[in-house]
mmCIF file of C-alpha atoms in Angstrom:
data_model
loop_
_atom_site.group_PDB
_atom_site.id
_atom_site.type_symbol
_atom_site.label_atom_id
_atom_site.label_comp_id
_atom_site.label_asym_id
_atom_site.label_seq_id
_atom_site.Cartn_x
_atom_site.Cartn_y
_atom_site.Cartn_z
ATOM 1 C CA UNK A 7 127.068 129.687 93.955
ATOM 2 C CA UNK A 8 124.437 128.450 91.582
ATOM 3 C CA UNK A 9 120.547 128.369 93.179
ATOM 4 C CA UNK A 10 118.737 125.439 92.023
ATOM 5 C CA UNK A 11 115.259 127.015 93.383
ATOM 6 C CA UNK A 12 115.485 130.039 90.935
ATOM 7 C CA UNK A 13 117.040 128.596 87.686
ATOM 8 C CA UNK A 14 114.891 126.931 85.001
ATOM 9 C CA UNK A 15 117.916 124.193 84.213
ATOM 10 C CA UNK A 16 120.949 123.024 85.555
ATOM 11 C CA UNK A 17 124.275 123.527 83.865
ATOM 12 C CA UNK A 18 127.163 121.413 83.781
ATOM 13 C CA UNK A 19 128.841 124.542 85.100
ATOM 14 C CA UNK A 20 126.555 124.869 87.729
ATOM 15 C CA UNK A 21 126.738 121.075 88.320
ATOM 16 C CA UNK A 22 130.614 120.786 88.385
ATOM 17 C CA UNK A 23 130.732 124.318 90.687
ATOM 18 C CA UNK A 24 128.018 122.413 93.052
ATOM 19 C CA UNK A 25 129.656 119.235 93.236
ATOM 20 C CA UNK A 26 133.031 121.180 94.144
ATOM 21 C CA UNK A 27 131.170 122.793 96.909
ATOM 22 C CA UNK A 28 129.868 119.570 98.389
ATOM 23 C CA UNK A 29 130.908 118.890 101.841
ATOM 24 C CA UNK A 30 133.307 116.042 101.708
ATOM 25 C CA UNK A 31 135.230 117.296 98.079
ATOM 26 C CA UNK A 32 137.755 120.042 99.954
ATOM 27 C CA UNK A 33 139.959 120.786 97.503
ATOM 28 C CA UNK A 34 138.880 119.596 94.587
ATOM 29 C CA UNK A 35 139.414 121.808 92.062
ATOM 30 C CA UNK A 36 136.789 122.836 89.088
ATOM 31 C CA UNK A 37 138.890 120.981 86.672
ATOM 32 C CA UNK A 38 139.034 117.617 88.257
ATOM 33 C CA UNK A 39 135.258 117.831 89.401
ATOM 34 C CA UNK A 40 134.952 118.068 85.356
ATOM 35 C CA UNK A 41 136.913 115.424 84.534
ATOM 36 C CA UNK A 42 134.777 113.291 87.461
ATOM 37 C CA UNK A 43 131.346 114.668 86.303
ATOM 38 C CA UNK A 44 132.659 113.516 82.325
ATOM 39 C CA UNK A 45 133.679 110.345 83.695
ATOM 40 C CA UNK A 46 130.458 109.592 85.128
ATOM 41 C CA UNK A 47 128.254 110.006 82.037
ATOM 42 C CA UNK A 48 130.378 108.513 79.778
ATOM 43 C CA UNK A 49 130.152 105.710 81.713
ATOM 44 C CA UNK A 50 126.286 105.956 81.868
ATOM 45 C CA UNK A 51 126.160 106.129 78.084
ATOM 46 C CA UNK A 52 128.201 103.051 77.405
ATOM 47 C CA UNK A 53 126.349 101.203 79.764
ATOM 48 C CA UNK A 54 123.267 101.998 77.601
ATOM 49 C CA UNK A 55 124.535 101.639 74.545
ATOM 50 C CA UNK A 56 125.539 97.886 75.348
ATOM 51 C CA UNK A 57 122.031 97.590 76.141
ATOM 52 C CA UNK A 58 122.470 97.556 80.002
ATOM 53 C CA UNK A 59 120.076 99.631 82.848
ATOM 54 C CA UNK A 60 121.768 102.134 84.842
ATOM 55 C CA UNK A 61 119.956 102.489 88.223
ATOM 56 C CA UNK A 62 121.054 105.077 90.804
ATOM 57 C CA UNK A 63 119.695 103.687 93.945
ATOM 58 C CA UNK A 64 117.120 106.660 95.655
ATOM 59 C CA UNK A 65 117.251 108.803 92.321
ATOM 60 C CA UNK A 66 115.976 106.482 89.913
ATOM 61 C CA UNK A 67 116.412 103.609 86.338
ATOM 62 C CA UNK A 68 117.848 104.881 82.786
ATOM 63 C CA UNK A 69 116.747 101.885 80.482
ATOM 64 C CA UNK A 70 117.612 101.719 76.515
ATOM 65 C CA UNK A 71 114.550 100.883 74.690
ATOM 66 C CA UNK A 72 114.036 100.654 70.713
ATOM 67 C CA UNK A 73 110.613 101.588 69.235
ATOM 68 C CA UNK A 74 109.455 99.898 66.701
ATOM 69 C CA UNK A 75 108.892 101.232 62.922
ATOM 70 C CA UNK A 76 105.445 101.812 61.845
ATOM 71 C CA UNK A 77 103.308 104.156 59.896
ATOM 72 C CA UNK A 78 102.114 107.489 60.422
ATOM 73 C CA UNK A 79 100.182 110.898 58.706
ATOM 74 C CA UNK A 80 102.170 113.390 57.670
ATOM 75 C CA UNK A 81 99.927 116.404 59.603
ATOM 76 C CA UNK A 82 100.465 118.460 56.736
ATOM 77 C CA UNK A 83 99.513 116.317 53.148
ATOM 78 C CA UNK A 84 97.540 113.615 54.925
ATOM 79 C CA UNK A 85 99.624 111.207 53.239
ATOM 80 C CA UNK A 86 100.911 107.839 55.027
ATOM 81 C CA UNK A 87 104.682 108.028 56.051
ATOM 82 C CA UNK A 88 106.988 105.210 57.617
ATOM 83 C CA UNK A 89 108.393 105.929 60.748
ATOM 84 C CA UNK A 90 111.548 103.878 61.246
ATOM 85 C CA UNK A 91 113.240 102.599 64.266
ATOM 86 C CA UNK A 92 114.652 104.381 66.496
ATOM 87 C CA UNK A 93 116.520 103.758 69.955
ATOM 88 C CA UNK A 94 115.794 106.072 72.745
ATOM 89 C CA UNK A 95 116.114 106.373 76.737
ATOM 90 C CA UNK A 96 113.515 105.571 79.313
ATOM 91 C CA UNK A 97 113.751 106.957 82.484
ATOM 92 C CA UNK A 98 111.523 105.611 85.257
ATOM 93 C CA UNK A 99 112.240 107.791 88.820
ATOM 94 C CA UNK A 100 112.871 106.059 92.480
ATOM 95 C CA UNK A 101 109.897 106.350 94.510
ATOM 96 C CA UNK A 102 111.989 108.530 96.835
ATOM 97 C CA UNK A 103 112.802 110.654 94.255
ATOM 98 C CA UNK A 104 108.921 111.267 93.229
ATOM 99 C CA UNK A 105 108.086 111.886 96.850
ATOM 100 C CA UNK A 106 110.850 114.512 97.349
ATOM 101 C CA UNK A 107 109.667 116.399 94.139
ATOM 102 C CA UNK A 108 105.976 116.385 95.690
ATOM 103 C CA UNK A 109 106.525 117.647 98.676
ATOM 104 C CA UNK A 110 105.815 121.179 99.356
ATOM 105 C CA UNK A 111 108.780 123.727 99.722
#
C-alpha cells in the first residue's frame, strides 16, 4: 500500500489503490475505482472550463481565472515582449485543510 508520509507526490496509481482500500469501498475493484477517480476530474474540469468554482467542502475552492495581457523584459535581450492572455486555475485551501497541514506529526 502506498505511504503518503514518505513519497514526494501522489500518483493516480497510488490514489486509485488508496481509494480501493478505503473502508466503506469492499470490493471495488482497481478498475472501477479508475473509472470513479476519471469521472471525478473530468467533471472538475468542465465545471471550470464553463467558468464555474468547484469547492470541496473541508478541502478547499478551484476557481478559473484569466490574466490579463501585458508587457514584459525578455531577461535575456532586455527588450519589451507582450505577454498575452492566458486562463489558469486558482486554488484557495479550506481553513481546515491549512490547519491539518500545520499541525505537527
Amino acid at each position: 500500500m502506498p505511504s503518503l508520509t514518505k513519497a514526494a507526490s501522489l500518483t493516480k496509481a497510488e490514489l486509485i489503490e488508496l481509494v480501493t482500500r478505503t473502508k466503506g469501498m469492499d470490493g471495488l475493484s482497481k478498475k472501477a475505482a479508475e473509472v470513479l477517480v476519471d469521472a471525478v476530474f473530468d467533471h472538475i474540469e468542465k465545471s471550470l472550463r464553463k467558468g464555474k468554482k468547484f469547492t470541496y467542502p473541508r478541502f478547499g475552492t478551484f476557481t478559473r481565472i484569466v490574466r490579463r495581457a501585458r508587457k514584459g523584459r525578455d531577461p535575456r535581450t532586455k527588450a519589451e515582449i507582450q505577454i498575452p492572455r492566458t486562463t489558469t486555475i486558482k486554488f484557495t485551501p479550506a481553513q481546515s485543510l491549512k490547519t491539518a497541514l500545520n499541525r505537527r506529526a
